[in-house]
Coordinates of C-alpha atoms and ligand atoms in Angstrom, one line a residue:
X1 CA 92.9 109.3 104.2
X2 CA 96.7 108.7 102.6
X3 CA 97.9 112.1 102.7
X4 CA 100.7 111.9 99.9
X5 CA 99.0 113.9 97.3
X6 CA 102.1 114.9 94.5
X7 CA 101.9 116.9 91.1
X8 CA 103.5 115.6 89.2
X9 CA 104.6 113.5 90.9
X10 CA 106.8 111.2 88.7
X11 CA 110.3 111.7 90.4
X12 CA 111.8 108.7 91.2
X13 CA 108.8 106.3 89.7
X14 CA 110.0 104.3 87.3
X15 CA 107.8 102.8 84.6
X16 CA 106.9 99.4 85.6
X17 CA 104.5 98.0 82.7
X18 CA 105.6 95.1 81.3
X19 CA 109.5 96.2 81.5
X20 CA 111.1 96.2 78.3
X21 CA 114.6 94.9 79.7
X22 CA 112.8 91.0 80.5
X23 CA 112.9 89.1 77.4
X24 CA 109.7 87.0 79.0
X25 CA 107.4 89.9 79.5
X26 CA 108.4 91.1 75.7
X27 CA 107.4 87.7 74.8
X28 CA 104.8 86.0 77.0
X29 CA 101.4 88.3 77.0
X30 CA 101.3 89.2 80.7
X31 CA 97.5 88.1 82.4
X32 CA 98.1 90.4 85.6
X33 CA 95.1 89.8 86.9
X34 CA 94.1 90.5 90.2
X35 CA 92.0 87.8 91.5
X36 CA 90.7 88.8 95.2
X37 CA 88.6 91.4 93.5
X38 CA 85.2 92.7 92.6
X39 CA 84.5 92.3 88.7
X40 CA 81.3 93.3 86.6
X41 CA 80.0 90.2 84.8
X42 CA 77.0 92.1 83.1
X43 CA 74.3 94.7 84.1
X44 CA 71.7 93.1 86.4
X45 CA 69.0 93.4 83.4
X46 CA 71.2 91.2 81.4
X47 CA 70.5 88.1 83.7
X48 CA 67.3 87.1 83.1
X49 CA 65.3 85.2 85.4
X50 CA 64.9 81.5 83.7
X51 CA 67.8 82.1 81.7
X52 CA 71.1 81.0 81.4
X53 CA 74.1 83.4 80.6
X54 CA 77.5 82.8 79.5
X55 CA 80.8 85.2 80.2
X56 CA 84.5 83.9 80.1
X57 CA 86.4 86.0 82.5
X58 CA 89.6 85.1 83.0
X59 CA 89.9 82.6 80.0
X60 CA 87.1 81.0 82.3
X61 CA 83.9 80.3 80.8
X62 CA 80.9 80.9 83.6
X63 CA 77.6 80.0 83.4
X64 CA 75.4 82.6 85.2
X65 CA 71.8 82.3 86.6
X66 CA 69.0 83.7 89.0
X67 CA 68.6 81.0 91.9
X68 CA 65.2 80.8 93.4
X69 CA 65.8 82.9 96.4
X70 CA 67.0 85.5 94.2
X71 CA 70.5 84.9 94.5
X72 CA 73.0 85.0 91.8
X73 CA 74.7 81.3 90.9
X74 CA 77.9 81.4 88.6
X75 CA 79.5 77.7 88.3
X76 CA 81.8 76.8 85.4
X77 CA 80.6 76.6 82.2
X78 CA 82.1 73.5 80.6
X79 CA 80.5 70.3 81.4
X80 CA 82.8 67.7 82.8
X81 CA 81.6 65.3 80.4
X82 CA 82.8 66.5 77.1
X83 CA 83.0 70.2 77.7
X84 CA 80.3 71.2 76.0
X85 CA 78.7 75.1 78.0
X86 CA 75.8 74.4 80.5
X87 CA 74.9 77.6 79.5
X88 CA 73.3 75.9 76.4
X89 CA 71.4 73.3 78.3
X90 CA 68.3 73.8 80.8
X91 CA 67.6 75.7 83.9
X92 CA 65.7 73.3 86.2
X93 CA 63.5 73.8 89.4
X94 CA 65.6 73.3 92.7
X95 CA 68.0 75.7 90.8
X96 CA 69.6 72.3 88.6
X97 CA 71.2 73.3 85.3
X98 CA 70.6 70.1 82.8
X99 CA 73.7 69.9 80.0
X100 CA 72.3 70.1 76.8
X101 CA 73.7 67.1 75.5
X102 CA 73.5 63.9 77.6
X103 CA 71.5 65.4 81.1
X104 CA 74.1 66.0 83.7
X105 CA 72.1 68.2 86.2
X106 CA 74.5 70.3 88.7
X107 CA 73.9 72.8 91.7
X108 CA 74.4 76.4 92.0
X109 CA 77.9 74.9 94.2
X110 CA 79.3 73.4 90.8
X111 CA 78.3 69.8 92.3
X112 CA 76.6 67.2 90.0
X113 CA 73.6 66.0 91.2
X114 CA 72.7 63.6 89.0
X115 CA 73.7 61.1 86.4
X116 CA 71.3 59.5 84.7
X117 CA 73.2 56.9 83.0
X118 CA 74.2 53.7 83.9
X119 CA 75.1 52.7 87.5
X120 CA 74.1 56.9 88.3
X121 CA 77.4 56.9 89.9
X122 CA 78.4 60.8 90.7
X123 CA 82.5 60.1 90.8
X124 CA 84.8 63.9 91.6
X125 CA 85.8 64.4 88.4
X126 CA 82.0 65.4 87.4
X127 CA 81.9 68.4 89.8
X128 CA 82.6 72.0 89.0
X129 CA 83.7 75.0 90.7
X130 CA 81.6 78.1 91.9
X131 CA 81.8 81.6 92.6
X132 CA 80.9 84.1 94.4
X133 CA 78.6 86.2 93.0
X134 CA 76.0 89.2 93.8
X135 CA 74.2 91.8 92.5
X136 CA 74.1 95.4 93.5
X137 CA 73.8 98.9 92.4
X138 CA 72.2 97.6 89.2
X139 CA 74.6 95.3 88.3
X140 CA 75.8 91.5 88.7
X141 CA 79.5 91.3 90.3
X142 CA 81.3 88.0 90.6
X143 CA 84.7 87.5 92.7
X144 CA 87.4 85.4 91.3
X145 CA 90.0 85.0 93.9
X146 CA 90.6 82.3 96.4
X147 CA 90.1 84.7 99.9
X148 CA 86.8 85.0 101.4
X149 CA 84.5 87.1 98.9
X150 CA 82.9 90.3 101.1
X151 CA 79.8 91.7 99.1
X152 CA 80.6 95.2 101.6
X153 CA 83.8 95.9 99.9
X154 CA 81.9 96.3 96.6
X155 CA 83.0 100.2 95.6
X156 CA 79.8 102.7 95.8
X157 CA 78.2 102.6 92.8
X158 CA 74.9 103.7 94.3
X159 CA 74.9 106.6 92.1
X160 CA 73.2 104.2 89.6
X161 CA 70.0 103.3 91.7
X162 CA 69.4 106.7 94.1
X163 CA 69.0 109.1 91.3
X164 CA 65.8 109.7 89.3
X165 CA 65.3 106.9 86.1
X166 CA 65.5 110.3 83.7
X167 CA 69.4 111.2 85.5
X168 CA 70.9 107.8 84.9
X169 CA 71.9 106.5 81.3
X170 CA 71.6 102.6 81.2
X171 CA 74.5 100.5 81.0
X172 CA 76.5 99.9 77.7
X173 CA 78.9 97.5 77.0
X174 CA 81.9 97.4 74.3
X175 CA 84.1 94.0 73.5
X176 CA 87.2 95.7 73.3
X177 CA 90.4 93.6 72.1
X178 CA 93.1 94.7 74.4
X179 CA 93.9 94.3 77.8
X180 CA 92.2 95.3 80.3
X181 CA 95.0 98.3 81.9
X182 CA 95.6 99.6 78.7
X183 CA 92.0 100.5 79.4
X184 CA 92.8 101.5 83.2
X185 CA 95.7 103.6 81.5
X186 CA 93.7 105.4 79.2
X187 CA 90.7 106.5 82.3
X188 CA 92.8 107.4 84.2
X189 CA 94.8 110.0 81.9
X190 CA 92.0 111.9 80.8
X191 CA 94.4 114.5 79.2
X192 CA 93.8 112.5 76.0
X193 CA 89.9 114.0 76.2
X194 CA 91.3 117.1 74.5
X195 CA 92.8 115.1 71.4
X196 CA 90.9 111.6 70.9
X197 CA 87.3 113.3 72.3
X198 CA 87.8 117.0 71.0
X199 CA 84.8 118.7 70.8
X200 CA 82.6 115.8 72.5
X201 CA 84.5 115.7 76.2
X202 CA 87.3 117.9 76.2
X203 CA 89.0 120.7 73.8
X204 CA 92.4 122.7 73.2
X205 CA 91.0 124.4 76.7
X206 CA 91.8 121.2 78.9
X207 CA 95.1 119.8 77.3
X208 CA 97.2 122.3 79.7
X209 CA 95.7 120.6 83.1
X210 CA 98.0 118.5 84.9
X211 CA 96.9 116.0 87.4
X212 CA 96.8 116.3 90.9
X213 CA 97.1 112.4 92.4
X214 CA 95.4 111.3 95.8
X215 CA 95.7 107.9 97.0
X216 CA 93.9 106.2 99.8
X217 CA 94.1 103.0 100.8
X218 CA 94.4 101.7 97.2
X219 CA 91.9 103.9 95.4
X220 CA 93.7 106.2 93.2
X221 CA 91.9 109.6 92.4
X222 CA 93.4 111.8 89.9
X223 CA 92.2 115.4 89.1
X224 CA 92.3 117.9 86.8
X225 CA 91.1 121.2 86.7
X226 CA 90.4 123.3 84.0
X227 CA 89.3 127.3 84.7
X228 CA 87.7 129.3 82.2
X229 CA 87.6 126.9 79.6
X230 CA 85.4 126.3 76.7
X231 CA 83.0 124.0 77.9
X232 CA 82.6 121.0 76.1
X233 CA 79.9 120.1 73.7
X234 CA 78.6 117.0 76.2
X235 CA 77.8 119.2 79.2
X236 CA 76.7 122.2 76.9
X237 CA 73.6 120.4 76.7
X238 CA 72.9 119.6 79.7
X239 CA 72.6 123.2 80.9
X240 CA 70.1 126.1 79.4
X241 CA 70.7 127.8 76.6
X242 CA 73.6 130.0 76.9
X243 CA 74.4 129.4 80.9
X244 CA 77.8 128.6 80.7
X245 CA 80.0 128.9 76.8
X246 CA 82.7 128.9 79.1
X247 CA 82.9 127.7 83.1
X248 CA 85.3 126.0 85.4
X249 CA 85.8 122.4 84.6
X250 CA 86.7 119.5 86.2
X251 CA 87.8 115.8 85.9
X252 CA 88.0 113.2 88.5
X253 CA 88.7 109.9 88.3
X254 CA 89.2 107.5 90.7
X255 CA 90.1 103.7 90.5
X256 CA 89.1 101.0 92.6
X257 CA 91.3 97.8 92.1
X258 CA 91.5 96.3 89.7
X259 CA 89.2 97.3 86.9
X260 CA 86.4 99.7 88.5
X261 CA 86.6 103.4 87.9
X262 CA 84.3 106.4 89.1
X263 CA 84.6 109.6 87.2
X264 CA 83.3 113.2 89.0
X265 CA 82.5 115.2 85.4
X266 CA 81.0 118.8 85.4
X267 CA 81.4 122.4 84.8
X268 CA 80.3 125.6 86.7
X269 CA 80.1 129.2 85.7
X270 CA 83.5 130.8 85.6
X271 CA 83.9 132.0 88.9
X272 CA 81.1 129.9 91.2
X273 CA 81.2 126.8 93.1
X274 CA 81.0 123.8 91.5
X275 CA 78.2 122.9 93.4
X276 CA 76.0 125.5 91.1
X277 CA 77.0 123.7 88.1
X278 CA 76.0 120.7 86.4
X279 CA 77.9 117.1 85.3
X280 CA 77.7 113.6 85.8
X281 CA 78.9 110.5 87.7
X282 CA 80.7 108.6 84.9
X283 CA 81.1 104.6 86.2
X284 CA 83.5 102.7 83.8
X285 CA 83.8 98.8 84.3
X286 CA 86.5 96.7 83.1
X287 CA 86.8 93.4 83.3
X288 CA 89.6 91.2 82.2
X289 CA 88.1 88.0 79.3
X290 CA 91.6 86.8 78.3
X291 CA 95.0 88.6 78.0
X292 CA 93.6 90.7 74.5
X293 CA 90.4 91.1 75.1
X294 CA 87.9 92.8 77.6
X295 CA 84.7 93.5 78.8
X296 CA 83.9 96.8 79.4
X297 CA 80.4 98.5 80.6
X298 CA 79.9 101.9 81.4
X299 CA 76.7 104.3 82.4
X300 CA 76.4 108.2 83.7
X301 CA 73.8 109.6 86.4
X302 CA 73.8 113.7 86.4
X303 CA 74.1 115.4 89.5
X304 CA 72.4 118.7 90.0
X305 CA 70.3 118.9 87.1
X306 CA 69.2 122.2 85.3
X307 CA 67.0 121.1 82.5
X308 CA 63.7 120.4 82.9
X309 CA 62.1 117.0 83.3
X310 CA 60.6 117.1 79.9
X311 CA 63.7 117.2 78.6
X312 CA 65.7 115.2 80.8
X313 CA 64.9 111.7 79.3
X314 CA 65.6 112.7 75.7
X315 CA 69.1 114.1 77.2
X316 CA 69.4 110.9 79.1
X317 CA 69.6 109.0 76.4
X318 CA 71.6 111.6 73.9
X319 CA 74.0 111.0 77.1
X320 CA 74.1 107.6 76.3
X321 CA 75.0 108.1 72.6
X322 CA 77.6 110.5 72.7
X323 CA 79.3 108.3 75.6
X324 CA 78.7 105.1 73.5
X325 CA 80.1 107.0 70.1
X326 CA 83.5 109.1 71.9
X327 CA 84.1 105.3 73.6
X328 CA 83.2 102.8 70.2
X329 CA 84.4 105.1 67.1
X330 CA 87.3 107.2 69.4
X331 CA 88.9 105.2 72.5
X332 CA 88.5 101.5 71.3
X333 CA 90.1 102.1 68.4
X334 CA 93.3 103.6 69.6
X335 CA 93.3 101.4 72.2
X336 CA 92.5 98.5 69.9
X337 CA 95.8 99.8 67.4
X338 CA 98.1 100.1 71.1
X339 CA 97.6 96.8 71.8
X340 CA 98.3 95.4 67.8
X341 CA 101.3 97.6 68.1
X342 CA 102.9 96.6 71.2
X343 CA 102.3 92.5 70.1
X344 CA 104.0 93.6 67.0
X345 CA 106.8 94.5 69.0
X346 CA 107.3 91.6 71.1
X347 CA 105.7 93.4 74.5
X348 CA 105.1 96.9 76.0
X349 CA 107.3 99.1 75.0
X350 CA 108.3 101.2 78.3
X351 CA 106.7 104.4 77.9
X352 CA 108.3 107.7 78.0
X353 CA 106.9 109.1 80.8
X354 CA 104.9 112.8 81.1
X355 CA 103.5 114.5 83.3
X356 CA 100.4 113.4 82.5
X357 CA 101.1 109.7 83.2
X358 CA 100.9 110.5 87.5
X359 CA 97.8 108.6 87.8
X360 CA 98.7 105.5 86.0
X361 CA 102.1 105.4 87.4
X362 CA 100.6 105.4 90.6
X363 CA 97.7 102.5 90.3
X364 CA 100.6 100.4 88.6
X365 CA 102.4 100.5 92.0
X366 CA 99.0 99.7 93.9
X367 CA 98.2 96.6 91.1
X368 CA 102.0 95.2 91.2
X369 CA 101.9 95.2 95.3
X370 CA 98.4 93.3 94.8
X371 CA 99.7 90.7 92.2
X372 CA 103.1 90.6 94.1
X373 CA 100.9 89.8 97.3
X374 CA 98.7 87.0 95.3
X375 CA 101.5 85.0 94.5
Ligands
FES401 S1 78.7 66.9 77.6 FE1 77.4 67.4 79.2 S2 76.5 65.5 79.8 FE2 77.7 65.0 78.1
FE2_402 FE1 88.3 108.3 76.3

């Protein structure tokens, strides 16, 4: 456990977000993409078995599919031919993808197996690159990097598969055009829950808590506490009637590099411990398609329930729609218009810094150390 903990910690950190003072970084749109990482491709549901499925990550285009011993395969997804996606063509016994067009068959390694035209020859130039890629906790994770994939260091999103169907939301999934830290940025300052989600996640109540920052290793955790606050209109529901108008509140968040977050969410009666009250497990996935755009999948598993289990699927899935509605019609919006405005300035802007910007400032060390260490 890193025991440098500091509220508010922004003496002596500078800003470090694509700096305004280089002309390149105003001009170039920065990737920054740590590669030697864990991403989520999709949720493990949206991999059929038989089926292929497309996702550029990376500006890569990856074919995905179920191999017959229930791994995961992910090879590229433009045929050496003439670059047409295999993820159109056929998924073969032996675990062979065909291309649609003119039948190159390839192997869950990227290597084609067969030509069938002409002298068959199989030269280099028709074999593709692989990746590593599991699933676990419900979801299908690929690695990107060049340094031995280790499926262990995947963070714990158990939360997902050990609670009971009725606790756990299923996964959603935006196309959000930005990058993929303005995202980061914006989970892990959840001070803008009282302004962009007022009402729905946070209210006038929470906009006075500051963050207190933990880092260890490089997971960053940042927490804010809100006592006697009105509680918000999300985790009103998920308690009786009339159990807690007002309670102890709590946010936090903790980031696992580079785009994986876990959020502790919940509220207890002013006064008790928190273990009495009632929240969620909020999981928030972000994964880098090109410089603008990202995917980004998210769910929510309750922790100590109150409600009964009659109930507790039709909250499950009201969950699910207020999540989906403060993250579609609130956050991807604003985050949408950040990113227009900073390319109509030429680059990030370098923020004036608050007090609430702790828990960013301090993942942007941890990211800049792992992109420094990459190259
Ligand atoms: S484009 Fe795939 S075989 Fe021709
Ligand atoms: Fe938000």
């Amino acid at each position: 456990m890193c025991p440098d903990s500091d509220v508010p910690a922004l003496r002596g950190i500078e800003p470090v977000l694509f700096p305004q003072s280089s002309a390149r970084a105003r001009h170039a749109p920065e990737a920054r993409f740590v590669r030697n990482a864990w991403y989520v491709a999709m949720a493990a549901c949206d991999l059929v078995k038989g089926k292929l499925a497309h996702r550029t990550i990376m500006n890569e285009p990856i074919a995905f599919y179920r191999k017959e011993d229930g791994g995961i395969a992910a090879i590229t997804d433009r045929c050496p031919h003439r670059s047409v996606p295999l993820s159109m063509g056929t998924l073969l016994s032996g675990d062979r993808v065909q291309c649609i067009y003119h039948g190159l068959e390839f192997g869950p390694d990227g290597r084609c197996l067969k030509n069938p035209h002409g002298n068959n020859k199989i030269f280099t130039g028709l074999h593709l690159s692989s990746y590593p890629a599991v699933e676990k906790h419900a979801l299908i994770w690929i690695w990107m990097g060049q340094k031995a994939a280790d499926p262990a260091t995947i963070p714990d999103y158990a939360c997902l598969v050990d609670r009971p169907p009725s606790h756990v939301t299923r996964v959603g999934y935006l196309h959000v055009k930005a990058h993929y830290l303005l995202l980061v940025d914006n989970l892990l300052d959840l001070s803008h829950t009282s302004y962009t989600h007022a009402g729905v996640l946070g209210n006038a109540d929470t906009a006075t808590a500051d963050p207190l920052i933990v880092q260890n290793g490089d997971v960053v955790t940042a927490t804010r506490d809100s006592p006697d606050a009105e509680t918000p209109g999300i985790l009103l529901m998920m308690a009786p009637r009339g159990f807690f108008d007002r309670g102890d509140q709590w946010q936090s968040i903790s980031w696992f590099p580079a785009g994986n977050l876990r959020l502790e969410f919940g509220a207890s009666r002013v006064g008790e411990p928190k273990a009495k009250g009632t929240g969620y497990t909020a999981v928030h996935f972000l994964t880098p398609e090109t410089e603008r755009t990202t995917h980004y999948h998210y769910a929510a598993a309750r922790w100590n329930v109150l409600t009964d289990d009659k109930r507790n699927q039709e909250l499950r899935d009201l969950i699910y729609k207020m999540r989906t509605f403060a993250f579609s019609q609130q956050d991807v919006p604003v985050i949408e218009a950040q990113q227009a405005s900073i390319d109509q300035a030429g680059g990030m802007v370098a923020p004036n810094l608050l007090s609430i910007d702790a828990g960013p400032t301090r993942y942007e060390k941890v990211l800049n150390r792992l992109l420094a260490e990459e190259n």
